[in-house]
Every structure is written in structure tokens, then in C-alpha cells.
């Protein structure tokens, strides 16, 4: 059974059909890239999967369960981690406390009024930070970190509930090419180890073609291609979309 | 009740809607463009009535009246422009909370200025020349002036509507309301736009106030009553929508009129006088609208995201130094009764300070870590105080049982109000909490048979041994220490962290399974509950409780205490409450114009010391290179 199954998904904003009859699946441990020009409907698709938006049509199954009408926090409880396009952490907390919050919530102890939170799951949080290479920054206020480091913290937070599925909308937005590559490589290493499935969007075609197991392409809300790197490179429709905007694959990566 | 009576009240409702519309339209316009909620808008309305009174009586005749109304509107418009230029311009980039407080400071200053200029008596203006009579309608006599008012509001609405649609200025206002960046892009002089919009809003308020001069006496309490009503209207109609303001003004006025028309209803087991519950009805309408349409009937979701104060440091457990300091202060406080033998007044002052500490710490709990800027914390103080006092009076509760019941009653109120409040944020939440507090106030004020009305409940004295002030002081000290330590404990526990998480990034918090609304709701309830302790203590300390003690002024006192100490530190509210309560009991007692004094303190605080005392001290410590005790 697939980890995520998106079935005939549709969403319109006013007259704009942002996502139109999109279907795809992710198998266990698969590293799936969702690409497409700006405005293709990638973020809208993500936001429906993680519960931020309710779809107008179609269904979403996570682990066989329909989540199309569920809230983000309930979807998280099903084992779905996510990072944000604009990184979001708790600015008034230290780095390790950010991760501890996710662990405390995962353990269902958020409503505890008595135990000092600073001592709860600190060890486990430090382990997660070590895995993303941020152990040294554990006790610094998270708002002081550089953007690339915040992305790593987000990753550690996203891994806190032992997810089956990781959703990452433009995880490398605003990063230098070198950093992009490092982050995606890090994600890939971490998820392969744990058998986590990943759905991510990424502008850099180099990164997509070298790391993704499979690629799906959206254009104007419609799914126009689904296959491995070679198949996507040679796909006439995909080339048309990218050349149509006056771009080659190389130029498409900013 | 006959159909005629109902229709007549409906007409009455329409004429009171016009006054409401003028304030609300101005408030809404100003908010739309500048994103400032001008609490002083009710004060401008009140000024309108006073100025129109003076013009009508000094000049006299038809010109004095009708010309006076036009002149008043212009004068108030100019006052508005001055306020914008001198004060508001400096705080457009300040956190919302500071903007609200600054405009509230204006309320205080304007109120005292009015008192100084016109005196404390109500002033009834002359009848409107040419409209002094009445017309026979639905079998009753409706003053012709009321009939005139019914038509003025829609006339002004139509003029405004066309001005906004057809003129360049109007298009700018609409553009700025929808998208502020765009105005900059159009190369508009933003300062001029903001000043003119503020002047226009003030002019509308002044006009509304002036038109009331032939209907109701000028009265010093009008400012807060008017702004409370206007908030409800603006929230119901939708921020930034003038047509919404008109629609909402009519709905609210009609609902009130309906309550009056229904009058006393016999339910068999008891009779209810609906005309006493006009304010409650207003609240119910607002609650329904907020739950079904959070942005009001005709409002649109606004880009309300704005930086919340300065980024805050992580909280750390108390250092040994702070713990030592705390213990030393506690021992000093325990020994205080020994000093009191020479100056008995000291005990009274100390009890006031302790009550203020509980009040401010509980408010800080939701304001700081929760990010919910409640402008109505007095509601829970009032519920605690009235709850305790009424249990003693009507049910013969002993003192300690009443003191125990106080936080429970406050908790129930906070659970109810908080459920609505946490659905909103920013200025909407501030207004809703303020409205709730006004409801509680109105309930105790209007429900005379139960609460004693404006006289309040008297004769609530502590029972022995607490009748000795030093024993009562020790009880207050114990409760204050327990409250402070408990709230502190909560803040260091997962719950407190979750509350901050929801404030820092609701999106991220929801994405890790935290139900932010629920957490904030519980936080709101806890704060209300602890605040109830302060209320109960207050009732027994003074031996009485009256509506005066739980008015909006108390809510604002709390805000000032928290800001004075520093909102970002956990000891801030304790320092702020102590300093402020002491000032209040000493300096402010000396002058009749304490409101203006308080207003000036707030303005200085907002403009010069946004970090508060404890905040300033801890950043000073940091500058001196020591370890920051910042969040201690
Ligand atoms: N909240 C919204 N309201 C209106 N239109 C939207 C909204 N979100 C996205 N859209 C529109 O939907 C389309 C797809 O947007 P999006 O999913 O953000 O694309 P991508 O992430 O692929 O760049 C675009 O045309 C965009 O303008
Ligand atoms: Mg996107």
C-alpha cells in the first residue's frame, strides 16, 4: 500500500484552477520531487496534503486513511512531518527547546502544567540535532540562527514524531547552490536510513535530477508527467512547458 | 406590547443608529488606512457634543445651532489632524499594543481637559431651531429632530460612498485600505494621506457628537460608552467597511430598541426586564457575528501580520542570585507588619500593592507568553470581587469560603469569554476583551436588584482574625506568593511553552500537533481564575465593591503595570505593579486631574521606555557585560 495517495485532487481560487484533477502516489521510502514553473499549483497541492487547505474535489489518503478534511495537527499525528517554504521556528526558544516541543507534543504531554519543560526529552532532542549537524547550537536562541541553519532545525523538528512521510515545500528557497545541495543530501541520507517517504519541491534541476527517485511535473494545475529523471528530461510536454517560458532546464534553476 | 409600540421603538432605534454610525465610520476609515484602532474616537465624539453645546449657547439662534454643528465638525477634524501629527505619526511602526495604549492615554487626557474646560455637570443643549416639535407616528409622538437624524446618517453614507468611489482622495483611501504597499508605489505622500484620513475620521466623530447636542446632554462618561458601542459596531460591520458600519449600527440599535420594546416579560417562575439588558443583547449579536464571520458582515480578512514587539529571549530558570533576592524580599515583606505599628497606612498600601501584583501577573501571563493583549482583564477582577461579595451578602458565606469561590467564578467567566476571544488576535482580540469587560460592568451596573447597581455591595468586611489589617495583609501576601509562583511554574512547564509556541508561530505549532486555540483558551482561563483571587481580596480589603472599581480604567491600569515593568520579563509585572500601585496611592491621590497624569505617564512609557523598568534594567545588565538575567 502506498504511503500517500492523491486522487483526482482539485482546488480553485475564484476562477483560477490552481490544482486540477491531480493524482499520484508515493511508495514507501520513495524520494519524490514535485516540479513545475511558478504558479503551477505546487504549494496548493502541498497545503492540501498537510491540511492547511481543504480540497474542492478528490481525496487524499495517508496510510490508507482519508485526510482531505483533517486539520494540520491531526495529520501530523498520523506521522506526517513538514517544513515550511518560509522557515518557521519558535523565536523565543532555544534551538533544543524547539525540538523538545515537538517531542513533548508527540508524547501527548503538552497540557502538563507542572514538570519543567526544559528537562523533558532533552537527550532525544540533542540526538536529533546531532543528526542534522546542529548540536553545537543547541542552547542558542533559535531566532539568532542563519537561514540555512533554521532549515536544519526544521528538519530536526519534522523528524521528531518518527514520520512515515515528510513534506517539504521548497526546502532550499533562499539558499546558495552549495547549501541547497548539502541540505537535500542530508535529507536523503536521513530518510533512506529510516525508510521515510519524501515529497518535496525544488527549483534547482541539478538537485532534482541527482537526488529524486521519481519526478512529477505540474503545469497550470495539471499533472503533465510522472517518471524518473531520464524520462522527465526527454518528455516533450515538460520541455514545452519549460521552453515555453523561454527557459532551458539549466536556466530554470535560479 | 403592541405592534405600534414595536414599530415606534424601531424608529427610535434608527435615530440612535445615526450617532453610532458616525463614530464607527470614522473609526473604520482610520483603521483601514493607518491600521490604528483609535480608542480616543469616542472622546472626539464627546468633544463634538461639548463644543456644539458651547457654540449653540454662546452664539445662539439658528446660526449658532446649525452653523455651530458644521463648525464643530471642522474644529474636531482639526483636533484630529493635530493628534495625528503630534502623536500618532511617531508610533505607526510600534507594536499594536503600544498604539492602543497611546490612544487610550489620549482618552484620559481629553477627558480631564473636558472636565477642566466645561466642569463636571451634564450640559443639555437647546432644541434644534425649526425641529423643536414632534410628529405623531404609530400613535405616539416622535421628536422631529429624531426623524431628521434618521435621514442624516444614510445621507452622509451616500456622500461618503461617492466621495470614496469618485474622487482621487477616495481612490487613494480605498487603495491604501486594500494594499498599503501600493500607495507607496503610487508615489503618494503617505504622511499627508494619513493626516487627512485621521482628520476626516475625527470630523465624522465630531459631527456625530455635535448632532447629539439637541437630543442628549453632554456628559463626561460619553467617551467610553461611545467607543464601546462603536467597537461592537465596527467589529460586526467589518473593519474598514463604511457600509458595514451603517448596517451594523442599524442592527445593534434595533436589537437594543427591541429589548426596550419587549420590556418586562413574565416567565412564570420569574419576570425578566429586557430593557435592562440592552448591553448584553449587543454583546450576543457581536458574539454570533464573530463566530460565524470573524471579519464582520462586510469586512475582508486583512493582512494583520505585524511584528509583535521585540523578539524575546528564551526563558531560563531563576539564577541563585534571583532566588536569593526573592527570598530576601519575602522575609522583608513578612516583617513589614512590625513597621506598620508606627504608620498604619502602610498596611493598606501594602495590601493594595499585593492585589495589584496578582492582577498584573495574571494579565502578563496571557499578554506576554500568550501574546493575547487583553484590554478587559477587569472583567475577571470584577467577577471575583462581586462573586465573593454577593456570596457573603446573599448566601451568608464565611470569608474564606467566599475568597475560595472568587477564583472559581472568575474562571467560569474566563472560560466563557475566552472561548470567543481566542478565535481572534491582535486588535480584534483587544476590542472583544474590552467589550466583554464592558458587558460585565454593564451587568452589575444595570442589574440593580441583584448587584446594588451604582452603589455596589457594601459591608463586606473580613471576619476575625483577619479584621486586623496586618493579619489580612499576611493572608494577601500568602495568596500573592502562591499565585506568582504557580503562574511561574506553569510558564516553565510544557503548557507555558506551548502557549509561547502558539504566539511565536501558530503555523509551526499546529504543524507539531499543538491545538493553539485550545492552549490559549486554557491560558486565558487560568489567568482569569488567578485574577479572581485579586478581586476577592479587593472586596474584603475595601469592605465593598462598586462598578467604579471594575470599570475599563482597571483593565488599563493592568496594561500600564505590565508595560511599566516590561512585558518580556517574568519579574516585570511584579515590579510594574508595585511601582504603579504605590504611585497611584500616593501621587495620584493628590490631584483631581489624575487621569491626565496617568495619560501622560502612559505616553512617556510608550514613546520613551517601550521595554519597561525590568526590561531596561536587564538590557543595562547585558550592556555591562554580565550574564543576561533577561527572562528571570
Ligand atoms: N490563497 C490564494 N488565493 C488565490 N489564488 C491563489 C491562492 N494561492 C494560490 N493561488 C493561485 O493558485 C495558483 C497556484 O499557486 P501555487 O500553488 O502557489 O503555485 P506554486 O507553488 O507552484 O508556485 C497561482 O495562480 C496562484 O496565484
Ligand atoms: Mg510555491
PDB file of C-alpha atoms and ligand atoms in Angstrom, chain A residues 38-39 41-44 85 169-170 201 203, ligand 2:
ATOM      1  CA  UNK A  38       5.899  29.301 -10.665  1.00  0.00           C
ATOM      2  CA  UNK A  39       2.161  29.277 -10.140  1.00  0.00           C
ATOM      3  CA  UNK A  41      -0.009  24.696  -8.123  1.00  0.00           C
ATOM      4  CA  UNK A  42       2.780  23.028  -6.151  1.00  0.00           C
ATOM      5  CA  UNK A  43       2.240  24.893  -2.896  1.00  0.00           C
ATOM      6  CA  UNK A  44      -1.500  24.489  -3.195  1.00  0.00           C
ATOM      7  CA  UNK A  85       8.622  27.378   2.492  1.00  0.00           C
ATOM      8  CA  UNK A 169       7.764  22.791   0.075  1.00  0.00           C
ATOM      9  CA  UNK A 170      10.842  24.486  -1.367  1.00  0.00           C
ATOM     10  CA  UNK A 201       9.625  20.803  -4.416  1.00  0.00           C
ATOM     11  CA  UNK A 203      13.838  24.829  -8.258  1.00  0.00           C
TER      12      UNK A 203
HETATM   13 MG1  LIG C   2       5.099  27.616  -4.028  1.00  0.00          MG
END
